[in-house]
JSON list of C-alpha atoms in Angstrom, two decimals:
[
{"chain": "A", "resi": 281, "resn": "GLY", "atom": "CA", "xyz": [-18.94, -29.95, -76.75]},
{"chain": "A", "resi": 282, "resn": "GLU", "atom": "CA", "xyz": [-15.36, -28.94, -77.27]},
{"chain": "A", "resi": 283, "resn": "ASP", "atom": "CA", "xyz": [-12.93, -29.33, -74.40]},
{"chain": "A", "resi": 284, "resn": "VAL", "atom": "CA", "xyz": [-9.65, -27.72, -73.42]},
{"chain": "A", "resi": 285, "resn": "GLU", "atom": "CA", "xyz": [-7.61, -29.15, -70.57]},
{"chain": "A", "resi": 286, "resn": "GLN", "atom": "CA", "xyz": [-4.71, -27.81, -68.56]},
{"chain": "A", "resi": 287, "resn": "SER", "atom": "CA", "xyz": [-2.97, -28.85, -65.38]},
{"chain": "A", "resi": 288, "resn": "LEU", "atom": "CA", "xyz": [-3.98, -26.65, -62.47]},
{"chain": "A", "resi": 289, "resn": "PHE", "atom": "CA", "xyz": [-0.63, -25.78, -60.89]},
{"chain": "A", "resi": 290, "resn": "LEU", "atom": "CA", "xyz": [3.03, -25.30, -61.85]},
{"chain": "A", "resi": 291, "resn": "SER", "atom": "CA", "xyz": [5.93, -24.11, -59.67]},
{"chain": "A", "resi": 292, "resn": "VAL", "atom": "CA", "xyz": [9.33, -23.10, -61.00]},
{"chain": "A", "resi": 293, "resn": "ARG", "atom": "CA", "xyz": [12.43, -21.37, -59.65]},
{"chain": "A", "resi": 294, "resn": "GLU", "atom": "CA", "xyz": [13.20, -17.84, -60.75]},
{"chain": "A", "resi": 295, "resn": "GLY", "atom": "CA", "xyz": [15.46, -17.92, -63.80]},
{"chain": "A", "resi": 296, "resn": "ASP", "atom": "CA", "xyz": [14.32, -21.37, -64.92]},
{"chain": "A", "resi": 297, "resn": "SER", "atom": "CA", "xyz": [12.09, -22.02, -67.92]},
{"chain": "A", "resi": 298, "resn": "SER", "atom": "CA", "xyz": [8.38, -22.69, -67.43]},
{"chain": "A", "resi": 299, "resn": "VAL", "atom": "CA", "xyz": [6.37, -24.94, -69.73]},
{"chain": "A", "resi": 300, "resn": "ILE", "atom": "CA", "xyz": [2.59, -24.81, -69.51]},
{"chain": "A", "resi": 301, "resn": "ASN", "atom": "CA", "xyz": [0.74, -27.50, -71.43]},
{"chain": "A", "resi": 302, "resn": "CYS", "atom": "CA", "xyz": [-2.73, -27.62, -72.93]},
{"chain": "A", "resi": 303, "resn": "THR", "atom": "CA", "xyz": [-4.70, -30.24, -74.85]},
{"chain": "A", "resi": 304, "resn": "TYR", "atom": "CA", "xyz": [-7.84, -29.63, -76.88]},
{"chain": "A", "resi": 305, "resn": "THR", "atom": "CA", "xyz": [-10.37, -31.78, -78.66]},
{"chain": "A", "resi": 306, "resn": "ASP", "atom": "CA", "xyz": [-11.67, -29.60, -81.50]},
{"chain": "A", "resi": 307, "resn": "SER", "atom": "CA", "xyz": [-9.98, -30.81, -84.66]},
{"chain": "A", "resi": 308, "resn": "SER", "atom": "CA", "xyz": [-11.26, -27.76, -86.53]},
{"chain": "A", "resi": 309, "resn": "SER", "atom": "CA", "xyz": [-9.48, -25.28, -84.25]},
{"chain": "A", "resi": 310, "resn": "THR", "atom": "CA", "xyz": [-8.18, -22.39, -86.27]},
{"chain": "A", "resi": 311, "resn": "TYR", "atom": "CA", "xyz": [-6.56, -20.14, -83.68]},
{"chain": "A", "resi": 312, "resn": "LEU", "atom": "CA", "xyz": [-5.16, -21.03, -80.28]},
{"chain": "A", "resi": 313, "resn": "TYR", "atom": "CA", "xyz": [-4.48, -18.40, -77.66]},
{"chain": "A", "resi": 314, "resn": "TRP", "atom": "CA", "xyz": [-2.61, -17.92, -74.42]},
{"chain": "A", "resi": 315, "resn": "TYR", "atom": "CA", "xyz": [-3.98, -15.42, -71.92]},
{"chain": "A", "resi": 316, "resn": "LYS", "atom": "CA", "xyz": [-2.47, -14.29, -68.60]},
{"chain": "A", "resi": 317, "resn": "GLN", "atom": "CA", "xyz": [-4.54, -13.27, -65.59]},
{"chain": "A", "resi": 318, "resn": "GLU", "atom": "CA", "xyz": [-2.97, -11.49, -62.64]},
{"chain": "A", "resi": 319, "resn": "PRO", "atom": "CA", "xyz": [-4.85, -11.32, -59.31]},
{"chain": "A", "resi": 320, "resn": "GLY", "atom": "CA", "xyz": [-7.90, -9.08, -59.45]},
{"chain": "A", "resi": 321, "resn": "ALA", "atom": "CA", "xyz": [-7.44, -8.31, -63.13]},
{"chain": "A", "resi": 322, "resn": "GLY", "atom": "CA", "xyz": [-8.92, -9.35, -66.43]},
{"chain": "A", "resi": 323, "resn": "LEU", "atom": "CA", "xyz": [-7.33, -11.57, -69.02]},
{"chain": "A", "resi": 324, "resn": "GLN", "atom": "CA", "xyz": [-4.42, -10.19, -70.99]},
{"chain": "A", "resi": 325, "resn": "LEU", "atom": "CA", "xyz": [-3.62, -11.70, -74.37]},
{"chain": "A", "resi": 326, "resn": "LEU", "atom": "CA", "xyz": [-0.04, -12.99, -74.42]},
{"chain": "A", "resi": 327, "resn": "THR", "atom": "CA", "xyz": [0.19, -14.59, -77.82]},
{"chain": "A", "resi": 328, "resn": "TYR", "atom": "CA", "xyz": [-1.72, -16.69, -80.32]},
{"chain": "A", "resi": 329, "resn": "ILE", "atom": "CA", "xyz": [-0.90, -19.16, -83.06]},
{"chain": "A", "resi": 330, "resn": "PHE", "atom": "CA", "xyz": [-2.70, -20.08, -86.23]},
{"chain": "A", "resi": 331, "resn": "SER", "atom": "CA", "xyz": [-3.36, -23.78, -86.66]},
{"chain": "A", "resi": 332, "resn": "ASN", "atom": "CA", "xyz": [-1.13, -24.11, -89.74]},
{"chain": "A", "resi": 333, "resn": "MET", "atom": "CA", "xyz": [1.93, -23.09, -87.70]},
{"chain": "A", "resi": 334, "resn": "ASP", "atom": "CA", "xyz": [4.10, -25.35, -85.57]},
{"chain": "A", "resi": 335, "resn": "MET", "atom": "CA", "xyz": [5.89, -22.72, -83.54]},
{"chain": "A", "resi": 336, "resn": "LYS", "atom": "CA", "xyz": [5.78, -19.04, -82.75]},
{"chain": "A", "resi": 337, "resn": "GLN", "atom": "CA", "xyz": [8.35, -17.12, -80.77]},
{"chain": "A", "resi": 338, "resn": "ASP", "atom": "CA", "xyz": [7.89, -13.72, -79.17]},
{"chain": "A", "resi": 339, "resn": "GLN", "atom": "CA", "xyz": [10.74, -12.56, -76.94]},
{"chain": "A", "resi": 340, "resn": "ARG", "atom": "CA", "xyz": [10.69, -14.85, -73.88]},
{"chain": "A", "resi": 341, "resn": "LEU", "atom": "CA", "xyz": [7.60, -16.71, -75.05]},
{"chain": "A", "resi": 342, "resn": "THR", "atom": "CA", "xyz": [7.62, -19.76, -77.33]},
{"chain": "A", "resi": 343, "resn": "VAL", "atom": "CA", "xyz": [4.42, -21.46, -78.41]},
{"chain": "A", "resi": 344, "resn": "LEU", "atom": "CA", "xyz": [4.57, -24.98, -79.78]},
{"chain": "A", "resi": 345, "resn": "LEU", "atom": "CA", "xyz": [1.62, -26.61, -81.53]},
{"chain": "A", "resi": 346, "resn": "ASN", "atom": "CA", "xyz": [1.32, -30.31, -82.28]},
{"chain": "A", "resi": 347, "resn": "LYS", "atom": "CA", "xyz": [-1.84, -30.41, -84.33]},
{"chain": "A", "resi": 348, "resn": "LYS", "atom": "CA", "xyz": [-1.76, -34.18, -84.74]},
{"chain": "A", "resi": 349, "resn": "ASP", "atom": "CA", "xyz": [-1.83, -34.70, -80.95]},
{"chain": "A", "resi": 350, "resn": "LYS", "atom": "CA", "xyz": [-3.94, -31.54, -80.35]},
{"chain": "A", "resi": 351, "resn": "HIS", "atom": "CA", "xyz": [-1.32, -30.33, -77.89]},
{"chain": "A", "resi": 352, "resn": "LEU", "atom": "CA", "xyz": [-0.30, -26.73, -77.28]},
{"chain": "A", "resi": 353, "resn": "SER", "atom": "CA", "xyz": [2.45, -25.51, -74.99]},
{"chain": "A", "resi": 354, "resn": "LEU", "atom": "CA", "xyz": [3.72, -22.17, -73.76]},
{"chain": "A", "resi": 355, "resn": "ARG", "atom": "CA", "xyz": [7.35, -21.89, -72.76]},
{"chain": "A", "resi": 356, "resn": "ILE", "atom": "CA", "xyz": [8.48, -18.89, -70.74]},
{"chain": "A", "resi": 357, "resn": "ALA", "atom": "CA", "xyz": [12.26, -18.47, -70.73]},
{"chain": "A", "resi": 358, "resn": "ASP", "atom": "CA", "xyz": [14.07, -16.96, -67.73]},
{"chain": "A", "resi": 359, "resn": "THR", "atom": "CA", "xyz": [10.91, -16.96, -65.62]},
{"chain": "A", "resi": 360, "resn": "GLN", "atom": "CA", "xyz": [10.57, -13.99, -63.28]},
{"chain": "A", "resi": 361, "resn": "THR", "atom": "CA", "xyz": [8.45, -13.41, -60.17]},
{"chain": "A", "resi": 362, "resn": "GLY", "atom": "CA", "xyz": [6.31, -11.06, -62.25]},
{"chain": "A", "resi": 363, "resn": "ASP", "atom": "CA", "xyz": [5.32, -14.03, -64.37]},
{"chain": "A", "resi": 364, "resn": "SER", "atom": "CA", "xyz": [3.40, -15.51, -61.44]},
{"chain": "A", "resi": 365, "resn": "ALA", "atom": "CA", "xyz": [-0.22, -15.58, -62.61]},
{"chain": "A", "resi": 366, "resn": "ILE", "atom": "CA", "xyz": [-2.91, -17.85, -64.03]},
{"chain": "A", "resi": 367, "resn": "TYR", "atom": "CA", "xyz": [-2.38, -18.80, -67.67]},
{"chain": "A", "resi": 368, "resn": "PHE", "atom": "CA", "xyz": [-5.34, -19.76, -69.82]},
{"chain": "A", "resi": 369, "resn": "CYS", "atom": "CA", "xyz": [-5.25, -21.68, -73.05]},
{"chain": "A", "resi": 370, "resn": "ALA", "atom": "CA", "xyz": [-8.17, -21.01, -75.42]},
{"chain": "A", "resi": 371, "resn": "GLU", "atom": "CA", "xyz": [-9.18, -22.24, -78.84]},
{"chain": "A", "resi": 372, "resn": "SER", "atom": "CA", "xyz": [-11.56, -21.08, -81.53]},
{"chain": "A", "resi": 373, "resn": "GLY", "atom": "CA", "xyz": [-12.86, -23.40, -84.17]},
{"chain": "A", "resi": 374, "resn": "LEU", "atom": "CA", "xyz": [-15.28, -23.62, -87.04]},
{"chain": "A", "resi": 375, "resn": "GLY", "atom": "CA", "xyz": [-17.68, -25.60, -84.88]},
{"chain": "A", "resi": 376, "resn": "SER", "atom": "CA", "xyz": [-18.07, -22.66, -82.51]},
{"chain": "A", "resi": 377, "resn": "ALA", "atom": "CA", "xyz": [-17.62, -19.82, -84.86]},
{"chain": "A", "resi": 378, "resn": "ARG", "atom": "CA", "xyz": [-18.17, -17.02, -82.46]},
{"chain": "A", "resi": 379, "resn": "GLN", "atom": "CA", "xyz": [-16.78, -18.16, -79.17]},
{"chain": "A", "resi": 380, "resn": "LEU", "atom": "CA", "xyz": [-13.59, -19.21, -77.49]},
{"chain": "A", "resi": 381, "resn": "THR", "atom": "CA", "xyz": [-13.36, -22.35, -75.40]},
{"chain": "A", "resi": 382, "resn": "PHE", "atom": "CA", "xyz": [-11.09, -21.82, -72.41]},
{"chain": "A", "resi": 383, "resn": "GLY", "atom": "CA", "xyz": [-9.15, -24.25, -70.30]},
{"chain": "A", "resi": 384, "resn": "SER", "atom": "CA", "xyz": [-9.48, -24.04, -66.53]},
{"chain": "A", "resi": 385, "resn": "GLY", "atom": "CA", "xyz": [-6.17, -22.19, -66.22]},
{"chain": "A", "resi": 386, "resn": "THR", "atom": "CA", "xyz": [-2.73, -23.08, -64.83]},
{"chain": "A", "resi": 387, "resn": "GLN", "atom": "CA", "xyz": [-1.58, -21.23, -61.72]},
{"chain": "A", "resi": 388, "resn": "LEU", "atom": "CA", "xyz": [2.14, -20.52, -62.22]},
{"chain": "A", "resi": 389, "resn": "THR", "atom": "CA", "xyz": [4.10, -19.80, -59.05]},
{"chain": "A", "resi": 390, "resn": "VAL", "atom": "CA", "xyz": [7.66, -18.53, -59.41]},
{"chain": "A", "resi": 391, "resn": "LEU", "atom": "CA", "xyz": [9.80, -19.25, -56.37]},
{"chain": "A", "resi": 392, "resn": "PRO", "atom": "CA", "xyz": [12.79, -17.03, -55.49]},
{"chain": "B", "resi": 283, "resn": "ASN", "atom": "CA", "xyz": [-6.40, 4.11, -73.49]},
{"chain": "B", "resi": 284, "resn": "ALA", "atom": "CA", "xyz": [-9.41, 2.61, -71.69]},
{"chain": "B", "resi": 285, "resn": "GLY", "atom": "CA", "xyz": [-10.15, -0.49, -73.81]},
{"chain": "B", "resi": 286, "resn": "VAL", "atom": "CA", "xyz": [-13.00, -2.40, -72.16]},
{"chain": "B", "resi": 287, "resn": "THR", "atom": "CA", "xyz": [-14.57, -0.79, -69.09]},
{"chain": "B", "resi": 288, "resn": "GLN", "atom": "CA", "xyz": [-16.88, -2.67, -66.73]},
{"chain": "B", "resi": 289, "resn": "THR", "atom": "CA", "xyz": [-19.01, -1.23, -63.96]},
{"chain": "B", "resi": 290, "resn": "PRO", "atom": "CA", "xyz": [-19.42, -1.85, -61.12]},
{"chain": "B", "resi": 291, "resn": "LYS", "atom": "CA", "xyz": [-16.21, -3.59, -60.01]},
{"chain": "B", "resi": 292, "resn": "PHE", "atom": "CA", "xyz": [-17.86, -5.17, -56.95]},
{"chain": "B", "resi": 293, "resn": "GLN", "atom": "CA", "xyz": [-21.47, -5.83, -55.98]},
{"chain": "B", "resi": 294, "resn": "VAL", "atom": "CA", "xyz": [-23.29, -7.72, -53.26]},
{"chain": "B", "resi": 295, "resn": "LEU", "atom": "CA", "xyz": [-26.92, -8.65, -53.84]},
{"chain": "B", "resi": 296, "resn": "LYS", "atom": "CA", "xyz": [-29.59, -10.50, -51.96]},
{"chain": "B", "resi": 297, "resn": "THR", "atom": "CA", "xyz": [-31.32, -13.48, -53.55]},
{"chain": "B", "resi": 298, "resn": "GLY", "atom": "CA", "xyz": [-34.14, -12.30, -55.80]},
{"chain": "B", "resi": 299, "resn": "GLN", "atom": "CA", "xyz": [-32.74, -8.82, -56.43]},
{"chain": "B", "resi": 300, "resn": "SER", "atom": "CA", "xyz": [-32.03, -7.65, -59.96]},
{"chain": "B", "resi": 301, "resn": "MET", "atom": "CA", "xyz": [-29.14, -5.73, -61.38]},
{"chain": "B", "resi": 302, "resn": "THR", "atom": "CA", "xyz": [-27.45, -4.79, -64.63]},
{"chain": "B", "resi": 303, "resn": "LEU", "atom": "CA", "xyz": [-23.75, -5.09, -65.31]},
{"chain": "B", "resi": 304, "resn": "GLN", "atom": "CA", "xyz": [-22.46, -2.49, -67.71]},
{"chain": "B", "resi": 305, "resn": "CYS", "atom": "CA", "xyz": [-19.72, -2.86, -70.31]},
{"chain": "B", "resi": 306, "resn": "ALA", "atom": "CA", "xyz": [-18.35, -0.33, -72.78]},
{"chain": "B", "resi": 307, "resn": "GLN", "atom": "CA", "xyz": [-15.50, -0.53, -75.26]},
{"chain": "B", "resi": 308, "resn": "ASP", "atom": "CA", "xyz": [-13.79, 2.30, -77.08]},
{"chain": "B", "resi": 309, "resn": "MET", "atom": "CA", "xyz": [-11.97, 0.29, -79.75]},
{"chain": "B", "resi": 310, "resn": "ASN", "atom": "CA", "xyz": [-14.78, 0.37, -82.33]},
{"chain": "B", "resi": 311, "resn": "HIS", "atom": "CA", "xyz": [-15.07, -3.40, -82.09]},
{"chain": "B", "resi": 312, "resn": "ASN", "atom": "CA", "xyz": [-17.97, -5.20, -83.71]},
{"chain": "B", "resi": 313, "resn": "SER", "atom": "CA", "xyz": [-18.28, -8.16, -81.37]},
{"chain": "B", "resi": 314, "resn": "MET", "atom": "CA", "xyz": [-18.82, -8.22, -77.62]},
{"chain": "B", "resi": 315, "resn": "TYR", "atom": "CA", "xyz": [-19.06, -11.05, -75.10]},
{"chain": "B", "resi": 316, "resn": "TRP", "atom": "CA", "xyz": [-20.04, -11.79, -71.52]},
{"chain": "B", "resi": 317, "resn": "TYR", "atom": "CA", "xyz": [-18.29, -14.56, -69.58]},
{"chain": "B", "resi": 318, "resn": "ARG", "atom": "CA", "xyz": [-18.43, -15.84, -66.04]},
{"chain": "B", "resi": 319, "resn": "GLN", "atom": "CA", "xyz": [-15.38, -17.20, -64.26]},
{"chain": "B", "resi": 320, "resn": "ASP", "atom": "CA", "xyz": [-15.73, -19.74, -61.49]},
{"chain": "B", "resi": 321, "resn": "PRO", "atom": "CA", "xyz": [-12.87, -21.43, -59.59]},
{"chain": "B", "resi": 322, "resn": "GLY", "atom": "CA", "xyz": [-11.35, -24.33, -61.50]},
{"chain": "B", "resi": 323, "resn": "MET", "atom": "CA", "xyz": [-13.69, -23.88, -64.45]},
{"chain": "B", "resi": 324, "resn": "GLY", "atom": "CA", "xyz": [-12.04, -21.32, -66.65]},
{"chain": "B", "resi": 325, "resn": "LEU", "atom": "CA", "xyz": [-14.33, -18.88, -68.44]},
{"chain": "B", "resi": 326, "resn": "ARG", "atom": "CA", "xyz": [-17.73, -19.84, -69.75]},
{"chain": "B", "resi": 327, "resn": "LEU", "atom": "CA", "xyz": [-19.59, -17.79, -72.33]},
{"chain": "B", "resi": 328, "resn": "ILE", "atom": "CA", "xyz": [-22.97, -16.47, -71.23]},
{"chain": "B", "resi": 329, "resn": "TYR", "atom": "CA", "xyz": [-24.04, -14.40, -74.24]},
{"chain": "B", "resi": 330, "resn": "TYR", "atom": "CA", "xyz": [-22.38, -12.70, -77.15]},
{"chain": "B", "resi": 331, "resn": "SER", "atom": "CA", "xyz": [-23.17, -10.08, -79.73]},
{"chain": "B", "resi": 332, "resn": "ALA", "atom": "CA", "xyz": [-21.47, -10.66, -83.05]},
{"chain": "B", "resi": 333, "resn": "SER", "atom": "CA", "xyz": [-22.45, -7.20, -84.28]},
{"chain": "B", "resi": 334, "resn": "GLU", "atom": "CA", "xyz": [-24.64, -4.29, -83.27]},
{"chain": "B", "resi": 335, "resn": "GLY", "atom": "CA", "xyz": [-28.27, -5.37, -83.23]},
{"chain": "B", "resi": 336, "resn": "THR", "atom": "CA", "xyz": [-27.63, -9.10, -82.71]},
{"chain": "B", "resi": 337, "resn": "THR", "atom": "CA", "xyz": [-27.27, -11.24, -79.61]},
{"chain": "B", "resi": 338, "resn": "ASP", "atom": "CA", "xyz": [-26.89, -14.99, -79.19]},
{"chain": "B", "resi": 339, "resn": "LYS", "atom": "CA", "xyz": [-26.77, -17.44, -76.33]},
{"chain": "B", "resi": 340, "resn": "GLY", "atom": "CA", "xyz": [-23.52, -18.96, -75.23]},
{"chain": "B", "resi": 341, "resn": "GLU", "atom": "CA", "xyz": [-22.84, -21.97, -73.06]},
{"chain": "B", "resi": 342, "resn": "VAL", "atom": "CA", "xyz": [-24.58, -20.82, -69.84]},
{"chain": "B", "resi": 343, "resn": "PRO", "atom": "CA", "xyz": [-27.35, -18.27, -70.66]},
{"chain": "B", "resi": 344, "resn": "ASN", "atom": "CA", "xyz": [-30.01, -19.33, -68.15]},
{"chain": "B", "resi": 345, "resn": "GLY", "atom": "CA", "xyz": [-30.89, -16.61, -65.64]},
{"chain": "B", "resi": 346, "resn": "TYR", "atom": "CA", "xyz": [-29.39, -13.80, -67.73]},
{"chain": "B", "resi": 347, "resn": "ASN", "atom": "CA", "xyz": [-30.46, -11.33, -70.39]},
{"chain": "B", "resi": 348, "resn": "VAL", "atom": "CA", "xyz": [-28.36, -9.00, -72.50]},
{"chain": "B", "resi": 349, "resn": "SER", "atom": "CA", "xyz": [-28.79, -5.81, -74.46]},
{"chain": "B", "resi": 350, "resn": "ARG", "atom": "CA", "xyz": [-26.49, -4.49, -77.16]},
{"chain": "B", "resi": 351, "resn": "LEU", "atom": "CA", "xyz": [-27.37, -0.85, -76.62]},
{"chain": "B", "resi": 352, "resn": "ASN", "atom": "CA", "xyz": [-25.14, 0.44, -79.41]},
{"chain": "B", "resi": 353, "resn": "LYS", "atom": "CA", "xyz": [-21.80, -0.49, -80.91]},
{"chain": "B", "resi": 354, "resn": "ARG", "atom": "CA", "xyz": [-19.93, 0.52, -77.76]},
{"chain": "B", "resi": 355, "resn": "GLU", "atom": "CA", "xyz": [-22.13, -0.91, -75.01]},
{"chain": "B", "resi": 356, "resn": "PHE", "atom": "CA", "xyz": [-23.26, -4.40, -74.06]},
{"chain": "B", "resi": 357, "resn": "SER", "atom": "CA", "xyz": [-25.08, -4.94, -70.77]},
{"chain": "B", "resi": 358, "resn": "LEU", "atom": "CA", "xyz": [-25.84, -8.09, -68.80]},
{"chain": "B", "resi": 359, "resn": "ARG", "atom": "CA", "xyz": [-28.93, -8.28, -66.60]},
{"chain": "B", "resi": 360, "resn": "LEU", "atom": "CA", "xyz": [-29.77, -10.63, -63.76]},
{"chain": "B", "resi": 361, "resn": "GLU", "atom": "CA", "xyz": [-33.54, -10.44, -63.31]},
{"chain": "B", "resi": 362, "resn": "SER", "atom": "CA", "xyz": [-33.76, -12.47, -60.09]},
{"chain": "B", "resi": 363, "resn": "ALA", "atom": "CA", "xyz": [-30.32, -13.17, -58.66]},
{"chain": "B", "resi": 364, "resn": "ALA", "atom": "CA", "xyz": [-29.55, -16.61, -57.24]},
{"chain": "B", "resi": 365, "resn": "PRO", "atom": "CA", "xyz": [-26.58, -17.73, -55.11]},
{"chain": "B", "resi": 366, "resn": "SER", "atom": "CA", "xyz": [-25.42, -19.91, -58.03]},
{"chain": "B", "resi": 367, "resn": "GLN", "atom": "CA", "xyz": [-24.76, -16.70, -59.95]},
{"chain": "B", "resi": 368, "resn": "THR", "atom": "CA", "xyz": [-22.04, -15.66, -57.51]},
{"chain": "B", "resi": 369, "resn": "SER", "atom": "CA", "xyz": [-19.06, -15.32, -59.81]},
{"chain": "B", "resi": 370, "resn": "VAL", "atom": "CA", "xyz": [-16.65, -12.97, -61.51]},
{"chain": "B", "resi": 371, "resn": "TYR", "atom": "CA", "xyz": [-18.12, -11.60, -64.72]},
{"chain": "B", "resi": 372, "resn": "PHE", "atom": "CA", "xyz": [-15.95, -10.51, -67.62]},
{"chain": "B", "resi": 373, "resn": "CYS", "atom": "CA", "xyz": [-16.87, -8.53, -70.67]},
{"chain": "B", "resi": 374, "resn": "ALA", "atom": "CA", "xyz": [-14.75, -8.81, -73.80]},
{"chain": "B", "resi": 375, "resn": "SER", "atom": "CA", "xyz": [-14.73, -7.36, -77.28]},
{"chain": "B", "resi": 376, "resn": "SER", "atom": "CA", "xyz": [-13.12, -8.18, -80.60]},
{"chain": "B", "resi": 377, "resn": "GLU", "atom": "CA", "xyz": [-12.94, -6.56, -83.99]},
{"chain": "B", "resi": 378, "resn": "ALA", "atom": "CA", "xyz": [-14.63, -9.51, -85.67]},
{"chain": "B", "resi": 379, "resn": "PRO", "atom": "CA", "xyz": [-15.83, -12.88, -84.44]},
{"chain": "B", "resi": 380, "resn": "ALA", "atom": "CA", "xyz": [-13.26, -15.63, -84.41]},
{"chain": "B", "resi": 381, "resn": "PRO", "atom": "CA", "xyz": [-12.28, -17.53, -86.44]},
{"chain": "B", "resi": 382, "resn": "TYR", "atom": "CA", "xyz": [-12.88, -15.17, -89.32]},
{"chain": "B", "resi": 383, "resn": "SER", "atom": "CA", "xyz": [-10.26, -12.82, -88.00]},
{"chain": "B", "resi": 384, "resn": "ASN", "atom": "CA", "xyz": [-7.09, -13.20, -86.02]},
{"chain": "B", "resi": 385, "resn": "GLN", "atom": "CA", "xyz": [-8.12, -10.28, -83.90]},
{"chain": "B", "resi": 386, "resn": "PRO", "atom": "CA", "xyz": [-8.25, -11.56, -80.34]},
{"chain": "B", "resi": 387, "resn": "GLN", "atom": "CA", "xyz": [-10.73, -10.76, -77.63]},
{"chain": "B", "resi": 388, "resn": "HIS", "atom": "CA", "xyz": [-9.84, -7.93, -75.24]},
{"chain": "B", "resi": 389, "resn": "PHE", "atom": "CA", "xyz": [-11.11, -8.23, -71.68]},
{"chain": "B", "resi": 390, "resn": "GLY", "atom": "CA", "xyz": [-12.27, -5.83, -69.03]},
{"chain": "B", "resi": 391, "resn": "ASP", "atom": "CA", "xyz": [-11.10, -6.14, -65.42]},
{"chain": "B", "resi": 392, "resn": "GLY", "atom": "CA", "xyz": [-14.24, -7.93, -64.28]},
{"chain": "B", "resi": 393, "resn": "THR", "atom": "CA", "xyz": [-17.18, -7.46, -61.90]},
{"chain": "B", "resi": 394, "resn": "ARG", "atom": "CA", "xyz": [-17.05, -9.47, -58.70]},
{"chain": "B", "resi": 395, "resn": "LEU", "atom": "CA", "xyz": [-20.63, -10.35, -57.81]},
{"chain": "B", "resi": 396, "resn": "SER", "atom": "CA", "xyz": [-21.73, -12.03, -54.58]},
{"chain": "B", "resi": 397, "resn": "ILE", "atom": "CA", "xyz": [-25.31, -13.13, -54.03]},
{"chain": "B", "resi": 398, "resn": "LEU", "atom": "CA", "xyz": [-26.37, -13.89, -50.49]}
]
């Protein structure tokens, strides 16, 4: 089946930039998503990118997509303590038309 | 602005007991989903309903049943709970099934289920 991989942990200092990486295997992926999960809560959609785009920027968030290498990244500028959470990468593709495949999530810890 | 509402938020069961997890959305979405979240494994799809009146198996359907009661409601039933079903369960909804739409899935806050 399709696979999405992320590193499990990332620590950054407050004010620095965070970069969370994700790789996926489905070459037919059409949309790729980033979700944020705070403790005890559900998943909140942060942003998404269509597979024919290389980059998308939304305020402090920048998504980069390298379709050739099947690599997706989320950059958070000026990281704040409120950004501490688990970040999930997810992809949808033609091969799994009605479901998302999620990575295992990256726990971002922002240190003061 | 409720979005996706799940009940209950917490539940403890004994092995062999049954229960139904409820999910309702007020966004007039066509598609609804049930996931389970286990540590280090992300979210795995249990069942989904692409539209009212249809349901399909996801990645991990064994031990579960679902009912799409109407457009708003999608329930998940454990007929005979097992310790391996201890997990956090999330319901989600979307306007249309990916990838035919860029409408993302919206998630409820989850049901934390422990089976002893």
